[in-house]
PDB file of C-alpha atoms in Angstrom:
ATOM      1  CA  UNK A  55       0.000   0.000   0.000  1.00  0.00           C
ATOM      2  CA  UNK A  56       1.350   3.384  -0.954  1.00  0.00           C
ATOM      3  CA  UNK A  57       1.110   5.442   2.272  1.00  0.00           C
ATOM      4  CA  UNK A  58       2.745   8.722   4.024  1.00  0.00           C
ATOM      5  CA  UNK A  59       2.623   8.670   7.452  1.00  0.00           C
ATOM      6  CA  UNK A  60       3.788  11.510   9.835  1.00  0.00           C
ATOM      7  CA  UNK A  61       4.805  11.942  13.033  1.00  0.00           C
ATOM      8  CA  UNK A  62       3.154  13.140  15.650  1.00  0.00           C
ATOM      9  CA  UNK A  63       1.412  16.391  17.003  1.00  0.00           C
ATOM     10  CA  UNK A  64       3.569  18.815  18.678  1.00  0.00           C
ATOM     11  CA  UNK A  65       2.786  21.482  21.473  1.00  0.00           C
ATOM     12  CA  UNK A  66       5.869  24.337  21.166  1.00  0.00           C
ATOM     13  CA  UNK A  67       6.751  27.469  22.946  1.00  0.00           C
ATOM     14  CA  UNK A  68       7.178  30.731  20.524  1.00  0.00           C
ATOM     15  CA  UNK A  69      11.155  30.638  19.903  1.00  0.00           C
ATOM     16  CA  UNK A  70      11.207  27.580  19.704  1.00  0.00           C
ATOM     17  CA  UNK A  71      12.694  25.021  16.873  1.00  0.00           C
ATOM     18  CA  UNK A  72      10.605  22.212  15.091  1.00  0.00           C
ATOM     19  CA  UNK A  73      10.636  19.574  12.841  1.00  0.00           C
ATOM     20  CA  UNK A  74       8.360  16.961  11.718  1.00  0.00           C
ATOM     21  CA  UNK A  75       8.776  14.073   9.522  1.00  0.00           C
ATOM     22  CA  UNK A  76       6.790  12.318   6.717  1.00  0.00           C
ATOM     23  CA  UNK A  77       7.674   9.129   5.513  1.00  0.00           C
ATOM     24  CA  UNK A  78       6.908   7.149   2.545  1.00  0.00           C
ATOM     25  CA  UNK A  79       5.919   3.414   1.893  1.00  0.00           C
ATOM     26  CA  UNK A  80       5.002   1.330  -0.539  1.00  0.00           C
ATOM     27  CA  UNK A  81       6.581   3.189  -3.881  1.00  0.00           C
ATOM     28  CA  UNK A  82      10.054   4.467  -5.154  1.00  0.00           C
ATOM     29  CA  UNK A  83      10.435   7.475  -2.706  1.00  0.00           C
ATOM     30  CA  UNK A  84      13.086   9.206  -4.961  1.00  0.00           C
ATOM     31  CA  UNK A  85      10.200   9.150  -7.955  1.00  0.00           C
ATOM     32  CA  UNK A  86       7.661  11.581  -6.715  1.00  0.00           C
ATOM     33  CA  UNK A  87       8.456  14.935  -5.486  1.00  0.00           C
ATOM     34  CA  UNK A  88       6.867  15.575  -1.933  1.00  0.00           C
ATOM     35  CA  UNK A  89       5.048  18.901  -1.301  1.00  0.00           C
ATOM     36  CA  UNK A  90       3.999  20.141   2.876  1.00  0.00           C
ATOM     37  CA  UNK A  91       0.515  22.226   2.588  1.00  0.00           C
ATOM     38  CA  UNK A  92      -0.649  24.197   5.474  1.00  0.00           C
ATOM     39  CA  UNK A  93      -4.220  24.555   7.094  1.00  0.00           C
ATOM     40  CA  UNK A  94      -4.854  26.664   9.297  1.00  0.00           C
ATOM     41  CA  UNK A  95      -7.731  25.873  11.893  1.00  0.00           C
ATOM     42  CA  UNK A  96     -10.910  26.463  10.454  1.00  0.00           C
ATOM     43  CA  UNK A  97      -9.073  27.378   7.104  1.00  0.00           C
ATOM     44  CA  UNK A  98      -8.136  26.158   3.796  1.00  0.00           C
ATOM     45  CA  UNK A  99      -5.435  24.658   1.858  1.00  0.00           C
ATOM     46  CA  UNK A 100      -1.921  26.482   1.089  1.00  0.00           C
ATOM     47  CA  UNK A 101       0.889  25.240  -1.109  1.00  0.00           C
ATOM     48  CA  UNK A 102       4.299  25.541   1.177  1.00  0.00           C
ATOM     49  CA  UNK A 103       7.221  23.849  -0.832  1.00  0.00           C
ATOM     50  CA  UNK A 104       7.925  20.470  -2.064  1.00  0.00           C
ATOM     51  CA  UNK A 105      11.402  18.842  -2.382  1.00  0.00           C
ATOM     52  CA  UNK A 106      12.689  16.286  -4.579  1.00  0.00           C
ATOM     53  CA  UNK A 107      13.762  13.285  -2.794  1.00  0.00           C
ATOM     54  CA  UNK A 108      16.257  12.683  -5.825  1.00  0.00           C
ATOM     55  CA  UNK A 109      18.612  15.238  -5.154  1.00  0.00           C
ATOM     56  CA  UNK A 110      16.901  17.218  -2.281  1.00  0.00           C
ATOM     57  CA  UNK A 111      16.416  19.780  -4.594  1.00  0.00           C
ATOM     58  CA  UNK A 112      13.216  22.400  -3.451  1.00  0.00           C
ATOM     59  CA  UNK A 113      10.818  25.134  -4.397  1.00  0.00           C
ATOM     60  CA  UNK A 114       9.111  27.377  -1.805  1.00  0.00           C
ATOM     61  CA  UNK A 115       5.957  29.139  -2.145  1.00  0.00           C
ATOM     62  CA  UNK A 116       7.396  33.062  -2.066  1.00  0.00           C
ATOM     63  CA  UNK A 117       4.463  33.237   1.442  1.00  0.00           C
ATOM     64  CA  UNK A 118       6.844  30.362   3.116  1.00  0.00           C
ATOM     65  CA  UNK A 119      10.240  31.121   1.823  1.00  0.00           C
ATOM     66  CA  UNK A 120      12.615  31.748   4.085  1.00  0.00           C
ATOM     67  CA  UNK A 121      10.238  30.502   7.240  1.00  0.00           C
ATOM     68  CA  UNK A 122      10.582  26.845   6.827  1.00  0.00           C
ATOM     69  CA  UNK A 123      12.797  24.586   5.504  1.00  0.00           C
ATOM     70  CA  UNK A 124      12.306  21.610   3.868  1.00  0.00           C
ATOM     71  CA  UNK A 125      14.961  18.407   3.569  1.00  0.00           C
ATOM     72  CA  UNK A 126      14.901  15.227   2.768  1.00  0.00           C
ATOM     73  CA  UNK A 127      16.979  11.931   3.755  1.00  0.00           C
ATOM     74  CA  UNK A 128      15.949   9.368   1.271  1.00  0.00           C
ATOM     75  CA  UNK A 129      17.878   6.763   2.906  1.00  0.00           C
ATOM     76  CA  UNK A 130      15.120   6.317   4.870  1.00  0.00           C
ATOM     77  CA  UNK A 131      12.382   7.558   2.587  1.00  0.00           C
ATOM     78  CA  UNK A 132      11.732  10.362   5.074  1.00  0.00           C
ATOM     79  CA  UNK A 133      10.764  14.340   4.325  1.00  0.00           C
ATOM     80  CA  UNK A 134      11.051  17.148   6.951  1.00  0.00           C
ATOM     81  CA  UNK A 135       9.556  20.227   7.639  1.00  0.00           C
ATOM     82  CA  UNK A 136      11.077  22.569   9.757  1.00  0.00           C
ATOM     83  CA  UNK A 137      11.267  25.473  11.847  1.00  0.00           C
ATOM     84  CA  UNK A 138      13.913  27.205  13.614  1.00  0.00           C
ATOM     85  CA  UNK A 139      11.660  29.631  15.535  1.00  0.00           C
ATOM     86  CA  UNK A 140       8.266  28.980  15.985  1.00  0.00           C
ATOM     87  CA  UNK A 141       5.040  32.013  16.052  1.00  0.00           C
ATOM     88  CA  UNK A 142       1.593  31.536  17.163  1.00  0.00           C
ATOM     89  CA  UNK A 143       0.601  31.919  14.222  1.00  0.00           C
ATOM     90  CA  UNK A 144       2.313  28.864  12.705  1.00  0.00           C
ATOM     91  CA  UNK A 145       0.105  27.100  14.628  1.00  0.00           C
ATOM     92  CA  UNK A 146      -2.209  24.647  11.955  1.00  0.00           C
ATOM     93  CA  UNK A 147      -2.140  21.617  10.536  1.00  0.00           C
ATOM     94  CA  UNK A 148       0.317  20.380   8.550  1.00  0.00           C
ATOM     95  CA  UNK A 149       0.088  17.317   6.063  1.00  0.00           C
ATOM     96  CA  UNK A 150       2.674  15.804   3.650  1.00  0.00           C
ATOM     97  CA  UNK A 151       1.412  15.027   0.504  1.00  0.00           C
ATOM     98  CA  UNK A 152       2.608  13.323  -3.013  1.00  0.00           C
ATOM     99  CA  UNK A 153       1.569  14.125  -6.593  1.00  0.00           C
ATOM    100  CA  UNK A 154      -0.312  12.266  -9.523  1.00  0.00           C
ATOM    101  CA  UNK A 155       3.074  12.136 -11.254  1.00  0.00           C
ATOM    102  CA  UNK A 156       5.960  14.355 -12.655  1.00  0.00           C
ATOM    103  CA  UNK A 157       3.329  16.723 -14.890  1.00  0.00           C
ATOM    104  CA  UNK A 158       0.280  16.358 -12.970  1.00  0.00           C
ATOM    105  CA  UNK A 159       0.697  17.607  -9.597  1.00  0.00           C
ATOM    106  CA  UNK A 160      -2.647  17.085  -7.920  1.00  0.00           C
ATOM    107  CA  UNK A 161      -1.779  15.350  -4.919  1.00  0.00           C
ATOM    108  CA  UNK A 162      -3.184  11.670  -4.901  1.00  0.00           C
ATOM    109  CA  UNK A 163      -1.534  10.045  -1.658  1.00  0.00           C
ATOM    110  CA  UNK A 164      -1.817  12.568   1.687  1.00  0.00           C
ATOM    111  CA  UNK A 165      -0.206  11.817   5.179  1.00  0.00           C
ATOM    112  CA  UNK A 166      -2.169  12.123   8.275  1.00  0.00           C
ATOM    113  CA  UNK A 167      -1.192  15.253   9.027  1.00  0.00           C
ATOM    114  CA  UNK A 168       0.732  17.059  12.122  1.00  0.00           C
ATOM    115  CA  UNK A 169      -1.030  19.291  14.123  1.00  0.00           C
ATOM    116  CA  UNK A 170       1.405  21.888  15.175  1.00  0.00           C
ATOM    117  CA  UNK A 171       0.339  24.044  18.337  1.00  0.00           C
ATOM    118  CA  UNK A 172       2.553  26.917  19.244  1.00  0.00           C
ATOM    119  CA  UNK A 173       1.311  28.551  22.390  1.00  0.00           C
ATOM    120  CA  UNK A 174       3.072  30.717  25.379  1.00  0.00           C
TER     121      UNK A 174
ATOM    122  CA  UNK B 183      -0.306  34.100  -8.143  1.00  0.00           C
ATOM    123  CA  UNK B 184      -3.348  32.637  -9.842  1.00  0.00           C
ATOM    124  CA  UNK B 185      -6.697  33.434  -7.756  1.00  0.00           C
ATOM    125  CA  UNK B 186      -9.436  30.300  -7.617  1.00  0.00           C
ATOM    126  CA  UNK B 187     -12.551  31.198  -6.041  1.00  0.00           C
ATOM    127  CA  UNK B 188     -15.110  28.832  -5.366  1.00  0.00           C
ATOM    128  CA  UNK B 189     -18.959  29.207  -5.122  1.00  0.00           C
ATOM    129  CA  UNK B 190     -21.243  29.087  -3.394  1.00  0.00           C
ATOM    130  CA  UNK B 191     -19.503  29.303   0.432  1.00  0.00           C
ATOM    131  CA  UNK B 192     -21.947  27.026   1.881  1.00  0.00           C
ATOM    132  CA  UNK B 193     -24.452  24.846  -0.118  1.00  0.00           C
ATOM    133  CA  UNK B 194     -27.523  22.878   1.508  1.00  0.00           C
ATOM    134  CA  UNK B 195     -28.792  19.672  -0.912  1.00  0.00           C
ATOM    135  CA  UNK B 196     -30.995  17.266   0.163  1.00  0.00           C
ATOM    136  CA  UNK B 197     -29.656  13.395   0.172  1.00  0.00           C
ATOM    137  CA  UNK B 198     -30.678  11.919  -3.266  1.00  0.00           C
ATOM    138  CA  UNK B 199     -30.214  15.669  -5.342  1.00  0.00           C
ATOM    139  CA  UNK B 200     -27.836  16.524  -7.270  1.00  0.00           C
ATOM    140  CA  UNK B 201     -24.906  19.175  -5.945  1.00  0.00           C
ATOM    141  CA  UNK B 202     -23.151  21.378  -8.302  1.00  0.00           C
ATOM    142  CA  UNK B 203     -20.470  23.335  -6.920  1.00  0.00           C
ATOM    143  CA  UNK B 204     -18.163  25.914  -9.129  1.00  0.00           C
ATOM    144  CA  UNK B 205     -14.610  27.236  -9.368  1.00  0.00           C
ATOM    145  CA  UNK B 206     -12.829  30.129 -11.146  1.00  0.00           C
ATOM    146  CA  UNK B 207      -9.620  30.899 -12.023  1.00  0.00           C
ATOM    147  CA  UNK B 208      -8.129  34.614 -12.498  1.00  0.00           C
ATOM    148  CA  UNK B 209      -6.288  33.748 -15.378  1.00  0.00           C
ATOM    149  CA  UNK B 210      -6.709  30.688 -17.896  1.00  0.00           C
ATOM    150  CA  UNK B 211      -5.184  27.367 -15.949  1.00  0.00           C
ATOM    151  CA  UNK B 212      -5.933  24.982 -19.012  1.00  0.00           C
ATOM    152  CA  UNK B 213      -7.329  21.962 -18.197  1.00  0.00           C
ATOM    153  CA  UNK B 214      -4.665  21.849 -14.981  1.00  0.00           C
ATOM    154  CA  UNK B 215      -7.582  21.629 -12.164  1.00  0.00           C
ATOM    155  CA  UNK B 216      -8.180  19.048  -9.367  1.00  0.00           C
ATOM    156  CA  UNK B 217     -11.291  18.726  -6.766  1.00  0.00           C
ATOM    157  CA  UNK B 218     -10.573  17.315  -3.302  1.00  0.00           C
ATOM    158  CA  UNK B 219     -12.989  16.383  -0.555  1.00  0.00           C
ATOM    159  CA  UNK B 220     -12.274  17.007   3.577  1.00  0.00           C
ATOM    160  CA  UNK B 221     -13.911  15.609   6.024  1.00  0.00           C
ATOM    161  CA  UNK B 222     -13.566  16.762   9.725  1.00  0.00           C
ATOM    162  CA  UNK B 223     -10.331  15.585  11.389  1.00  0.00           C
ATOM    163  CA  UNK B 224      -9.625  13.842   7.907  1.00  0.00           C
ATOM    164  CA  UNK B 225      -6.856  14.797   5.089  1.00  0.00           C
ATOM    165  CA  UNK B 226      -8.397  16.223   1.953  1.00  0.00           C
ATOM    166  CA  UNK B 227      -9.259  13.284  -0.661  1.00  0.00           C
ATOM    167  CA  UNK B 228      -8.499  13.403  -4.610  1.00  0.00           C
ATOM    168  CA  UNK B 229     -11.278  13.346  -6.142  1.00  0.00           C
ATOM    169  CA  UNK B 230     -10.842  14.736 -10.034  1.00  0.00           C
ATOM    170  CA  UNK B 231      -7.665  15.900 -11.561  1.00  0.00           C
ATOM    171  CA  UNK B 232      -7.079  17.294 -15.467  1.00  0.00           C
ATOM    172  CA  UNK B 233     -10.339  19.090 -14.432  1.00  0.00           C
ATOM    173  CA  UNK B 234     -12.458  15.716 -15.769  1.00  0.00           C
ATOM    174  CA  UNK B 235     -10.478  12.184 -14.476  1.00  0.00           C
ATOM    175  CA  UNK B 236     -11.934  10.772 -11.894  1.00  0.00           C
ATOM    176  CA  UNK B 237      -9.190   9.824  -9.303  1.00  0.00           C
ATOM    177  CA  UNK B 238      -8.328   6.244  -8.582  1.00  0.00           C
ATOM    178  CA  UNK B 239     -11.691   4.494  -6.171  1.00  0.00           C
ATOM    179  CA  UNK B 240     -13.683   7.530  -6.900  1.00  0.00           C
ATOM    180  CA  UNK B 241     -17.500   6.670  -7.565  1.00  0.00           C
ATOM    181  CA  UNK B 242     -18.798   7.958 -10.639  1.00  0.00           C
ATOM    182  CA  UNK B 243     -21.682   9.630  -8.935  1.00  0.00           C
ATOM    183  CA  UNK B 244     -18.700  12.413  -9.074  1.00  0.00           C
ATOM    184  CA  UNK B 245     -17.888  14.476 -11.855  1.00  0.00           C
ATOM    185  CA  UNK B 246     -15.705  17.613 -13.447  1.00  0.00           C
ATOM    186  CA  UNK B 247     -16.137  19.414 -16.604  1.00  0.00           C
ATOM    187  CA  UNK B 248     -15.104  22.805 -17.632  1.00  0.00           C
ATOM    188  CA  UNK B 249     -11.410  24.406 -19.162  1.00  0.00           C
ATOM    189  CA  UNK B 250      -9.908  28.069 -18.654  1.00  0.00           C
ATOM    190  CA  UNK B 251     -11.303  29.568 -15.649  1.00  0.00           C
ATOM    191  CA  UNK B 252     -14.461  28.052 -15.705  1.00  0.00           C
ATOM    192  CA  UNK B 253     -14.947  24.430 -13.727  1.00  0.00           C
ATOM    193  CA  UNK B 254     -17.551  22.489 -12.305  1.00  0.00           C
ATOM    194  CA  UNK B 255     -17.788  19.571 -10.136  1.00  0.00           C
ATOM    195  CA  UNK B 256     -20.988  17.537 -10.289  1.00  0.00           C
ATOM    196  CA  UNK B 257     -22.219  15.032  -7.391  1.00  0.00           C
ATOM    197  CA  UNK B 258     -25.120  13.915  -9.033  1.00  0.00           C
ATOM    198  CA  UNK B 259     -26.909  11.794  -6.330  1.00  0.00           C
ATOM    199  CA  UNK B 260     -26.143  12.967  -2.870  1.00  0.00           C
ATOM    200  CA  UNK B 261     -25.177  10.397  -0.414  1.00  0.00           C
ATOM    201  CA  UNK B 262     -24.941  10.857   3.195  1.00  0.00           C
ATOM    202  CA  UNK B 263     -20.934  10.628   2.994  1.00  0.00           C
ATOM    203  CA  UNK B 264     -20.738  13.240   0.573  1.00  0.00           C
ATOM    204  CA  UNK B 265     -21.249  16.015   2.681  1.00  0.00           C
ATOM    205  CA  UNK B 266     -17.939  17.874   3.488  1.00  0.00           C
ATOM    206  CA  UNK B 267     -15.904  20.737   2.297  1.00  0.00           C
ATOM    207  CA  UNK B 268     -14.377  20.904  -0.996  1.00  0.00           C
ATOM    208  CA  UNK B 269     -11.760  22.701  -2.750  1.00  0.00           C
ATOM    209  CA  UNK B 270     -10.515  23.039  -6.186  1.00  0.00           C
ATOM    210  CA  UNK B 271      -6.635  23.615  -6.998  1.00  0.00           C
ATOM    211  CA  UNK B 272      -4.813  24.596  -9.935  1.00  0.00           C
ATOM    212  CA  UNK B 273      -1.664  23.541 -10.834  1.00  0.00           C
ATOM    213  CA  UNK B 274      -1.250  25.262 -13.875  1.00  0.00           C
ATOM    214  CA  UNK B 275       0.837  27.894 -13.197  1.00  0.00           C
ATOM    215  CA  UNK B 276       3.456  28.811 -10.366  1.00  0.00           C
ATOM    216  CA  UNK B 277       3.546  28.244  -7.513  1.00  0.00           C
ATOM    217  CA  UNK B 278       4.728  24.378  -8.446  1.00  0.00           C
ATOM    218  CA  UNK B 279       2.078  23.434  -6.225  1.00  0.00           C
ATOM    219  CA  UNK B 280      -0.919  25.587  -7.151  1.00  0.00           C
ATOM    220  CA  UNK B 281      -3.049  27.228  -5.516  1.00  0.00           C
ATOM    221  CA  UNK B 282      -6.555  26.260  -3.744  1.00  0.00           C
ATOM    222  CA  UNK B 283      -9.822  27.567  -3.660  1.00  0.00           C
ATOM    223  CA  UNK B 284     -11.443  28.958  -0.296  1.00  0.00           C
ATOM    224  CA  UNK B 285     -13.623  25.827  -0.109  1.00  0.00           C
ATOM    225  CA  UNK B 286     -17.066  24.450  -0.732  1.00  0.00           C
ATOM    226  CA  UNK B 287     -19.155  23.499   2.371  1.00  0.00           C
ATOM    227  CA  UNK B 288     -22.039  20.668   0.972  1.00  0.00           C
ATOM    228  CA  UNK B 289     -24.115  20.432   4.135  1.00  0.00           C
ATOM    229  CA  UNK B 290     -27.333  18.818   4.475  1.00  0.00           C
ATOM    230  CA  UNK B 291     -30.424  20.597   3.475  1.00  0.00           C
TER     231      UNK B 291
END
């Protein structure tokens, strides 16, 4: 079965670092690029970035660049999202997902999500 | 940044009728469209991509039509586990990832 599955939810302190994981099953983990979308509670759906597993190459929506970062270790099939000082207002879920293929990026095969709560 | 805006905000079908929710894009996106469904404390669900292919398990009770800035998705028999929000994404166009819609709430009428 072709799954993601991500860690954990996470209660933070502003300041403070993060990063969660998403890891892939059941297909060629360096064959699909891996994108991290962000929902807000109560909100919709936003692009954030996407790596390729490959080479660890990545793109970054211009609303996320430079406030995560996203990496890759496809030793183990694993992508990471990260923070190096968490806001309140990064507070959301956040899922992992993986696209139709190379041209079609509608995103057939979603992790779990990670619900991220950053609170003083 | 391509703008998709989805109508109505909140629609209210009976079980059994048909839904018909809509999508527009600021700027032509093709034929470069997807629909996804969310339930509560769920991940969103593929449901059509290329703005008409129905995704893999998807019941046919669900379809997309439209090209350009103009798309539709079609549920033409309401079941019970239809209702939830949906969105619409296009992937058309930078960002690599798209952009979504606002959402779609299907509630029960």
């Amino acid at each position: 079965e072709v799954q993601l599955v991500q860690s954990g939810a996470e209660v933070k302190k502003p300041g403070e670092s993060l990063r969660i994981s998403c890891k892939g099953s059941g297909y060629s983990f360096t064959s699909y690029w891996i994108s991290w979308v962000r929902q807000m509670p109560g909100k919709g759906l936003e692009w954030m970035g996407r790596i390729d597993p490959s080479d660890s190459y990545t793109n970054y929506s211009p609303s996320f660049q430079g406030h995560v970062t996203i990496s890759a270790d496809k030793s183990i099939s694993t992508a990471y999202l990260q923070w190096s000082s968490l806001k309140a207002s990064d507070t959301a879920m956040y899922y992992c997902a993986r696209p139709v293929g190379a041209t079609v990026t509608a995103f057939d095969i979603w992790g779990q999500g990670t619900m991220v709560t950053v609170s003083s | 940044e391509i703008v998709m805006t989805q109508s109505p905000a909140t629609l209210s079908v009976s079980p059994g009728e048909r839904a018909t929710l809509s999508c527009r894009a600021s700027q032509s996106v093709s034929s470069n469209l997807a629909w996804y469904q969310q339930k509560p404390g769920q991940a969103p669900r593929l449901l059509i991509y290329g703005a008409s292919t129905r995704a893999t398990g998807i019941p046919a009770r669900f379809s997309g039509s439209g090209s350009g800035t103009e798309f539709t998705l079609t549920i033409s028999s309401l079941q019970s586990e239809d209702f939830a929000v949906y969105y619409c994404q296009q992937y058309n166009n930078w960002p690599p990832g798209g952009t979504f819609g606002q959402g779609t709430k299907l509630e029960i009428k």
